[in-house]
Short mmCIF file of C-alpha atoms and ligand atoms in Angstrom, two decimals:
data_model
loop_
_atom_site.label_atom_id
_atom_site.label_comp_id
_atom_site.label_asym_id
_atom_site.label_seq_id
_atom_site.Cartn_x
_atom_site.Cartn_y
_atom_site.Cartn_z
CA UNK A 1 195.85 110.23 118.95
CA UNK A 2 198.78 108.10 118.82
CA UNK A 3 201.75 110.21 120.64
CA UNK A 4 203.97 107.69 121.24
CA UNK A 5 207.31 108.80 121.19
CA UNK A 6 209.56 109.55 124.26
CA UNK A 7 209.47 113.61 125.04
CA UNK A 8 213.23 114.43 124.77
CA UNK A 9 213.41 117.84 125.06
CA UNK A 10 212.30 118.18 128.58
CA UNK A 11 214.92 120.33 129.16
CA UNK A 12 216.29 121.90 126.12
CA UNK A 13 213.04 123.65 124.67
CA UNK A 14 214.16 126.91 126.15
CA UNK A 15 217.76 126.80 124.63
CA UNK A 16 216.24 125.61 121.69
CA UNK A 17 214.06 128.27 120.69
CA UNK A 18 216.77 130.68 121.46
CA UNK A 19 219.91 129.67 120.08
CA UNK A 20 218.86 127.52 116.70
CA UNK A 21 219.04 129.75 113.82
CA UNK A 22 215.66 130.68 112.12
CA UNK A 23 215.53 129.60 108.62
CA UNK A 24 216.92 131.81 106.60
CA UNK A 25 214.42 134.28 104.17
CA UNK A 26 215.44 133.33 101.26
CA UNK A 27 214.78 129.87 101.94
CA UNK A 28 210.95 130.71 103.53
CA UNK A 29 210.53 133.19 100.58
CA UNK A 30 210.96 129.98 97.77
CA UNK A 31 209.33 127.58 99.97
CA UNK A 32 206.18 130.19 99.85
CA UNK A 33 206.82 130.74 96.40
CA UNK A 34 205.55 127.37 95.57
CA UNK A 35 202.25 128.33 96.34
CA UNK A 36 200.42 130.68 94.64
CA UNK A 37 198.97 133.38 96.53
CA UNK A 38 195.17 132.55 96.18
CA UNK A 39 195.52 128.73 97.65
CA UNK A 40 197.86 129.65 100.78
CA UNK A 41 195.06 129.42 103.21
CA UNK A 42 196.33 126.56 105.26
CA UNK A 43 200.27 124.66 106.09
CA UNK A 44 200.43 122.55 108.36
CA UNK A 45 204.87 122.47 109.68
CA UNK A 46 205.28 118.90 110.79
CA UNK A 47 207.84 118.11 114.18
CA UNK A 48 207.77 121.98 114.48
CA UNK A 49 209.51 121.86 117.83
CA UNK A 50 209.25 125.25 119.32
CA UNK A 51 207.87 126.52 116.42
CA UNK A 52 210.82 128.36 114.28
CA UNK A 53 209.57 127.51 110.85
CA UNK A 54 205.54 127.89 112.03
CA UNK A 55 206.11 131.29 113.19
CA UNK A 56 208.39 132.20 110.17
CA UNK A 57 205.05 130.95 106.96
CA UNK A 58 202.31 132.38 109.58
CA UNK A 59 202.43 135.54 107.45
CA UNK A 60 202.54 134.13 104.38
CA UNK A 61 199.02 131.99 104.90
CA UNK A 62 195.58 132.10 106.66
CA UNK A 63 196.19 130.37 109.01
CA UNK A 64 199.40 127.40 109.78
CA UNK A 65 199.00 124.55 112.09
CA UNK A 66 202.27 123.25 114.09
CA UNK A 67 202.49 119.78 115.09
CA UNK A 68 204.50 118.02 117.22
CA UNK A 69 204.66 114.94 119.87
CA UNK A 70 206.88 116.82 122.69
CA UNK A 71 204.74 118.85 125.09
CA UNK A 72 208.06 120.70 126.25
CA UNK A 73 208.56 122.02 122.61
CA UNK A 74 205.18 123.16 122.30
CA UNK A 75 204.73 124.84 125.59
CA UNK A 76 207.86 127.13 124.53
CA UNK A 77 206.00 127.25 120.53
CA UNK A 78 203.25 128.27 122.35
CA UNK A 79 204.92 131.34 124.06
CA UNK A 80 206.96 132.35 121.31
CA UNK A 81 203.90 132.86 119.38
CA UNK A 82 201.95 134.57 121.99
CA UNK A 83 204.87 137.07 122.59
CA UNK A 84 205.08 137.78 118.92
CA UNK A 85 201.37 138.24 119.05
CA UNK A 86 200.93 135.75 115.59
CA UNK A 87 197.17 135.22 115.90
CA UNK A 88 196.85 132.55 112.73
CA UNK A 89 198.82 129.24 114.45
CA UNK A 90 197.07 126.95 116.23
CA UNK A 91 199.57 123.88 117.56
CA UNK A 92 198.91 120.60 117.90
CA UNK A 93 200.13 117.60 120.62
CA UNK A 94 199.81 114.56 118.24
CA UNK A 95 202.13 112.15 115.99
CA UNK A 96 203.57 112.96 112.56
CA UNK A 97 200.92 110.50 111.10
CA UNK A 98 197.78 111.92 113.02
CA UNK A 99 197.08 114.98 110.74
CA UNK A 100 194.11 113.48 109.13
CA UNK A 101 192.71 113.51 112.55
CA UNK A 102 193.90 116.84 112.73
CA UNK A 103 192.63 118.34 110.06
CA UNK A 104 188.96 117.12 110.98
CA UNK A 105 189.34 118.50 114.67
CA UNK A 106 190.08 121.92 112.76
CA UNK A 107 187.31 120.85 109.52
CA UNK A 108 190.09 121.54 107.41
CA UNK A 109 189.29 120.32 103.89
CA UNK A 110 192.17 119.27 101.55
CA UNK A 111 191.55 121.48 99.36
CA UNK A 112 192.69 124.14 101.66
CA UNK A 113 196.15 122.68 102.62
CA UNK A 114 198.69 123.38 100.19
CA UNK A 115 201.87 123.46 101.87
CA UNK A 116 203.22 120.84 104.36
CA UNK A 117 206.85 121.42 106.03
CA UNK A 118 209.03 119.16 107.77
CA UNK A 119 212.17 120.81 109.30
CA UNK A 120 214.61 118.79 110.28
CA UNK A 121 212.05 115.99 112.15
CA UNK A 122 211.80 114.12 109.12
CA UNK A 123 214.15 110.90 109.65
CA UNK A 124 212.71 111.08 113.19
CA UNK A 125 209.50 109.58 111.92
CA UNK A 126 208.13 106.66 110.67
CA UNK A 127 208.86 107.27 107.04
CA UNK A 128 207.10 104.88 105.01
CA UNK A 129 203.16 105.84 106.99
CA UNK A 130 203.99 109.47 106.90
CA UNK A 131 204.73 108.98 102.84
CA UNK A 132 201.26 107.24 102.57
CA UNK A 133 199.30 109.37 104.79
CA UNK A 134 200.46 112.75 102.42
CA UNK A 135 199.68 110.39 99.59
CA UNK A 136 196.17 109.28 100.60
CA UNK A 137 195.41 112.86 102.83
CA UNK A 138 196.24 115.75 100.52
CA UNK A 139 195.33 116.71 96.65
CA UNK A 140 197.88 116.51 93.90
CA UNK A 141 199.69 119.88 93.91
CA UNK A 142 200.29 119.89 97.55
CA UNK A 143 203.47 120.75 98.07
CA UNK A 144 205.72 118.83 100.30
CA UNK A 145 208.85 120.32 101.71
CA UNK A 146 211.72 118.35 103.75
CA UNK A 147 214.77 120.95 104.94
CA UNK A 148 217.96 118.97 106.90
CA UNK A 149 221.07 120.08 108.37
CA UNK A 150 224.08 117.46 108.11
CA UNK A 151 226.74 117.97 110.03
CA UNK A 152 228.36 121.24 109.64
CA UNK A 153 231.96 121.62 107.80
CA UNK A 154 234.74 123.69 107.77
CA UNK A 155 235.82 125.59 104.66
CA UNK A 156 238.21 128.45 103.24
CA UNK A 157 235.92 131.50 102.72
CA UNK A 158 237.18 131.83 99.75
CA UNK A 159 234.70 129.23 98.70
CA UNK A 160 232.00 131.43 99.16
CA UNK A 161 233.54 133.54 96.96
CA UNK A 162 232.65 131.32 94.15
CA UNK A 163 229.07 132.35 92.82
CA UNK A 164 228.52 128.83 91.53
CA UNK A 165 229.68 127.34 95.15
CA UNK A 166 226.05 126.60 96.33
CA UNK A 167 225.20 124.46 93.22
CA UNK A 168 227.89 122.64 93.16
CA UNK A 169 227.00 121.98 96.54
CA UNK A 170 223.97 120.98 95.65
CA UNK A 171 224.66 118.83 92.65
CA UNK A 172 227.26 117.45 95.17
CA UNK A 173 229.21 117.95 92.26
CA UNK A 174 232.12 118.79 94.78
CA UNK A 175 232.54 117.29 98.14
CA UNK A 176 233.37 119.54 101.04
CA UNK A 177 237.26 120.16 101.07
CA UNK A 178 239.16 122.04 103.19
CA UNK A 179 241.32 124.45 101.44
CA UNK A 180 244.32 124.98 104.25
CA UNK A 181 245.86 122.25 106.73
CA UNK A 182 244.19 123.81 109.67
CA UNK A 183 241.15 124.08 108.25
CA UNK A 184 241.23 120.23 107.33
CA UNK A 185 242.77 119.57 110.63
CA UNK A 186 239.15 121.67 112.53
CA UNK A 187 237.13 119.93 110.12
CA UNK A 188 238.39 116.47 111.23
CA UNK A 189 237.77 117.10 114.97
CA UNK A 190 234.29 118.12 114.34
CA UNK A 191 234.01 115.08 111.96
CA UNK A 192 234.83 113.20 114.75
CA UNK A 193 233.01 114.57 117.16
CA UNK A 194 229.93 114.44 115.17
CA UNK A 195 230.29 110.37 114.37
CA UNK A 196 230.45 109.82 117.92
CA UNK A 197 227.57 112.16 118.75
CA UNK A 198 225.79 110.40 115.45
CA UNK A 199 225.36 107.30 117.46
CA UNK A 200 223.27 108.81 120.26
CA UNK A 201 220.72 110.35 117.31
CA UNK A 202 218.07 107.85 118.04
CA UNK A 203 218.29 107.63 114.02
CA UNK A 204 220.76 106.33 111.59
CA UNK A 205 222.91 109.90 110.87
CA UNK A 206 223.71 108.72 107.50
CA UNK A 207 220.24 109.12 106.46
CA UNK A 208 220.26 113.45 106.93
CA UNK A 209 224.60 112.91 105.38
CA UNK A 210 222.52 111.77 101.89
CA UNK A 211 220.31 114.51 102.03
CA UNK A 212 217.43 111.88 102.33
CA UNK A 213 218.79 111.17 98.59
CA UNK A 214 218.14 107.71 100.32
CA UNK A 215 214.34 107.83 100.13
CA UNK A 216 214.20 109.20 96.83
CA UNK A 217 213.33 105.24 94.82
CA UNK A 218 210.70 104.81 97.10
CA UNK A 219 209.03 108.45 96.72
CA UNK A 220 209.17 108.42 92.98
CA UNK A 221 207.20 104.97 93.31
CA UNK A 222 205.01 107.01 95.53
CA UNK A 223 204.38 110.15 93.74
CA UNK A 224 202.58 109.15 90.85
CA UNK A 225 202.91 113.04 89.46
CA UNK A 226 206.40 113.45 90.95
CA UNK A 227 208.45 116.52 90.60
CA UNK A 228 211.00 117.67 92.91
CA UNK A 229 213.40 119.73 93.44
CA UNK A 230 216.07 120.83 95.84
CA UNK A 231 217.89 123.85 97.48
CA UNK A 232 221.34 124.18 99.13
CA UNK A 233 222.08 126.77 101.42
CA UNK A 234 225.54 127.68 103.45
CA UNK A 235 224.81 129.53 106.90
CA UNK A 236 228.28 130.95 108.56
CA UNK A 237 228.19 130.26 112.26
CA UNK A 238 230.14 131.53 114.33
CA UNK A 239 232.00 129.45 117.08
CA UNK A 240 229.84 130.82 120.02
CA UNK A 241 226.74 129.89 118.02
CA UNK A 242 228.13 126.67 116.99
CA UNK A 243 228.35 125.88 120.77
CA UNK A 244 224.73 127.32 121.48
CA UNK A 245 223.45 125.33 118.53
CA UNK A 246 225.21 122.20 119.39
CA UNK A 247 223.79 122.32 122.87
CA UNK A 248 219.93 122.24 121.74
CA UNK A 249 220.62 118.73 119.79
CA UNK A 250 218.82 115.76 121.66
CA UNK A 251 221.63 113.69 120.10
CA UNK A 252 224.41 115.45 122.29
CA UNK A 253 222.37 115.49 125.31
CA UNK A 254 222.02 111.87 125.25
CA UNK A 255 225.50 111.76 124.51
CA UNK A 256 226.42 113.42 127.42
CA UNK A 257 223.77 111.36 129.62
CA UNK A 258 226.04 108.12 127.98
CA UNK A 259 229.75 109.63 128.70
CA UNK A 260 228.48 110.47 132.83
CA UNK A 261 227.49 107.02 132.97
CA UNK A 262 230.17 105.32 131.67
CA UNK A 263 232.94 107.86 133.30
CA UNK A 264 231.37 109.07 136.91
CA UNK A 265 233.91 111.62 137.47
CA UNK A 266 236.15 111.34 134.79
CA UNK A 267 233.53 112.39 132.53
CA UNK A 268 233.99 115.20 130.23
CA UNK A 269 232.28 117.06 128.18
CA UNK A 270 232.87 115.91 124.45
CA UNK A 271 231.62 119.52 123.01
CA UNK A 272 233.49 121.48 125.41
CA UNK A 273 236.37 119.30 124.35
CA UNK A 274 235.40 120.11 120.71
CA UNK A 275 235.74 123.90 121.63
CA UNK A 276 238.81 123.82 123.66
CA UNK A 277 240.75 122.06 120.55
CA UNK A 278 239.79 124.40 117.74
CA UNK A 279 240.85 127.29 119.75
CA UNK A 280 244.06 125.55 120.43
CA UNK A 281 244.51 124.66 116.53
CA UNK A 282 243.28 128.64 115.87
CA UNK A 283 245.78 129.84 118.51
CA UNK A 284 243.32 131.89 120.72
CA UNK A 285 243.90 132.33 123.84
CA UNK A 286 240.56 132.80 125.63
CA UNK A 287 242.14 131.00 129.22
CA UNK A 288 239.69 128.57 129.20
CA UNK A 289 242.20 126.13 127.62
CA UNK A 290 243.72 124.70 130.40
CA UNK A 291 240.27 124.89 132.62
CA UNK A 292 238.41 121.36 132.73
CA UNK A 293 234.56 121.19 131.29
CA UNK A 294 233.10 121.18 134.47
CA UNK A 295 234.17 124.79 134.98
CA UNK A 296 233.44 125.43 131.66
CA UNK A 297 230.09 127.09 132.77
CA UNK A 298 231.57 128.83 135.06
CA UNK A 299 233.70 131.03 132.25
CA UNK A 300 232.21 133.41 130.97
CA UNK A 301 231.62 131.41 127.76
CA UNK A 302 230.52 134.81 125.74
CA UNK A 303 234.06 135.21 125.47
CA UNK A 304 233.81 132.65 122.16
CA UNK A 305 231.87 135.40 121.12
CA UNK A 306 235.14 137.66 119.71
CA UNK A 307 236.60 134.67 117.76
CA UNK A 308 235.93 134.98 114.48
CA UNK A 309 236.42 131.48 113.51
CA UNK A 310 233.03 130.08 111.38
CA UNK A 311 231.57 126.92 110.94
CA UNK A 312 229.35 126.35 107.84
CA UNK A 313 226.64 124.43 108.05
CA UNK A 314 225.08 123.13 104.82
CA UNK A 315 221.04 123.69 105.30
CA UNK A 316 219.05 121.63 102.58
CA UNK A 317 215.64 121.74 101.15
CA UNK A 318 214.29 118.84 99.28
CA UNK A 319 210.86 120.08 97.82
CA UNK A 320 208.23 117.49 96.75
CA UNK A 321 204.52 117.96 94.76
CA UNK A 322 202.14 115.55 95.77
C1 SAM B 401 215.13 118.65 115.61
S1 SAM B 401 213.51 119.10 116.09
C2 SAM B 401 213.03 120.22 114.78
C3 SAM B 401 212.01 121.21 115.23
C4 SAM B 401 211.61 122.28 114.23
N1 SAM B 401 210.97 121.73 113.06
C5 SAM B 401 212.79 123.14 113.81
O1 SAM B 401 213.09 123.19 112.63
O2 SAM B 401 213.40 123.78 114.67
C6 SAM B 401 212.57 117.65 115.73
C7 SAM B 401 211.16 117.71 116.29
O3 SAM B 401 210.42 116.62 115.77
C8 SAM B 401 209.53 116.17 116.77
N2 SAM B 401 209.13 114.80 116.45
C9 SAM B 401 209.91 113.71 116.38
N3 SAM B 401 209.21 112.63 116.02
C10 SAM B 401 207.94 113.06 115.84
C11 SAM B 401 206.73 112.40 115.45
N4 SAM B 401 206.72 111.10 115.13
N5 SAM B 401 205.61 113.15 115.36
C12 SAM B 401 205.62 114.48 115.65
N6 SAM B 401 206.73 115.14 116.02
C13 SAM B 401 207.88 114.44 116.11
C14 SAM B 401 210.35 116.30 118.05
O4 SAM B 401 209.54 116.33 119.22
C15 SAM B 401 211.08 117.61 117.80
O5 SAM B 401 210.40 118.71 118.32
#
């Protein structure tokens, strides 16, 4: 099988599986939901990483296969599921376009797959084959479901007051505005921070910005029975776990890999940067604003743990029928 790409989470598997949110229920109860109950004997969660998504639809169905090209992702998906003692996922090394192979290593008929997941690996693969493989692979009715994070935003909570907040979000109807100075001013730096980070993606950012909107021409040309929907959800973060989160993206590790290089010992850490200058803007004082990055481990970091200062991030769910 053709496992081609580079294995970039040699290191970060561990944080990964710890500190990335799960996806939240309501989001795993609809994407269920568009199965009905008799015909959820196999999904198959493409680019499942360390497994968050697989382990989270392994109740739901028979049985869920979770496939992914990084060894170091699936040794940690591996033990996640073995600790949680889920008996029905069986994971798979291979590409995002190998899953007709797949499914006749496991004699899995087509019939029986009815759900296939991509979260958040989606504009990491090569698009167009993956499109013609679900095409030419899997029987109409086969649901297809893409979820994304862009990058995450600051906002007023009194936004989240409004009960019709999440579909306007959704319609795009509104785009994300800051309500207060500082909150425009926070949302700038991590704008910032995030175009610069966007260039070490290994994938054109823009792409997850639209929401994949940007492949929607070509899958309506694909989908000869198209139907699709989408979901927005908001998920509060809180500073710490905007810093734990951040750390687990292959995009900032490269990032950093880029700044040591061009800066030997001038380098510093763009993220702890990040930190350091919200809780200046938020007026904390947690003494690690006059301390350089490279004794930022040394801190105990946990201290971000008592600001409560959150960071949205906008989690979307495009949902396709074969
Ligand atoms: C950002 S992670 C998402 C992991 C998981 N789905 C989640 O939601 O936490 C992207 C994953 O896609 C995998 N990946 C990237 N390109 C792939 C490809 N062509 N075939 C299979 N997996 C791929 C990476 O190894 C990585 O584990």
């Amino acid at each position: 099988m053709a496992v081609t790409k580079m294995d970039d989470y040699k290191t970060e598997s561990n944080l990964y599986d710890q500190f990335r949110p799960s996806y939240p229920p309501e989001l795993v109860n609809k994407i269920v939901s568009l199965v009905s109950e008799e015909k959820r004997h196999w999904a198959i969660d493409v680019g499942c990483g360390t497994g968050l998504l697989t382990r989270q639809l392994a109740p739901h169905f028979g049985h869920v296969m979770g496939v992914d090209s990084s060894g170091k992702q699936l040794e940690v998906a591996n033990k996640s599921a073995q600790q949680s003692a889920i008996k029905n996922i069986v994971f798979e090394k291979a590409g995002a376009t190998d899953l007709g192979q797949l499914m006749t290593k496991h004699s899995i008929k087509p019939q029986q797959v009815s759900l296939v997941t991509v979260g958040e690996a989606f504009h990491w693969f090569d698009t167009d084959h993956f499109m013609n493989q679900i095409v030419g692979t899997f029987l109409k009715g086969t649901s297809l479901v893409l979820i994304g994070y862009p990058r995450p935003f600051v906002l007023s909570p009194k936004c989240m007051d409004d009960k019709d907040f999440t579909q306007k979000l959704c319609n795009q109807e509104i785009i994300t505005q800051p309500v207060t100075q500082l909150h425009g001013q926070i949302d700038d730096l991590i704008d910032r921070f995030y175009r610069k980070m966007g260039l070490y993606a290994g994938f054109d950012w823009s792409i997850l910005e639209s929401e994949y909107r940007c492949y929607e021409k070509d899958f309506e040309a694909k989908f000869s029975h198209f139907s699709s929907q989408r979901m927005v959800q908001i998920i509060p973060v809180s500073l710490y776990g905007f810093y734990l989160n951040t750390q687990t993206s292959s995009a900032y590790n490269r990032y950093c890999i880029a700044e040591k290089e061009k800066r030997g010992d001038t380098f510093s850490d763009k993220l702890f940067d990040l930190i350091r200058d919200i809780m200046k803007l938020i007026g904390q004082d947690l003494s690690v604003h006059s301390i350089t990055s490279r004794q930022f481990e040394k801190v105990d970091v946990k201290k971000l743990e008592s600001v409560s200062f959150y960071i949205y991030y906008k989690l979307f769910a495009y949902y396709l029928t074969v």
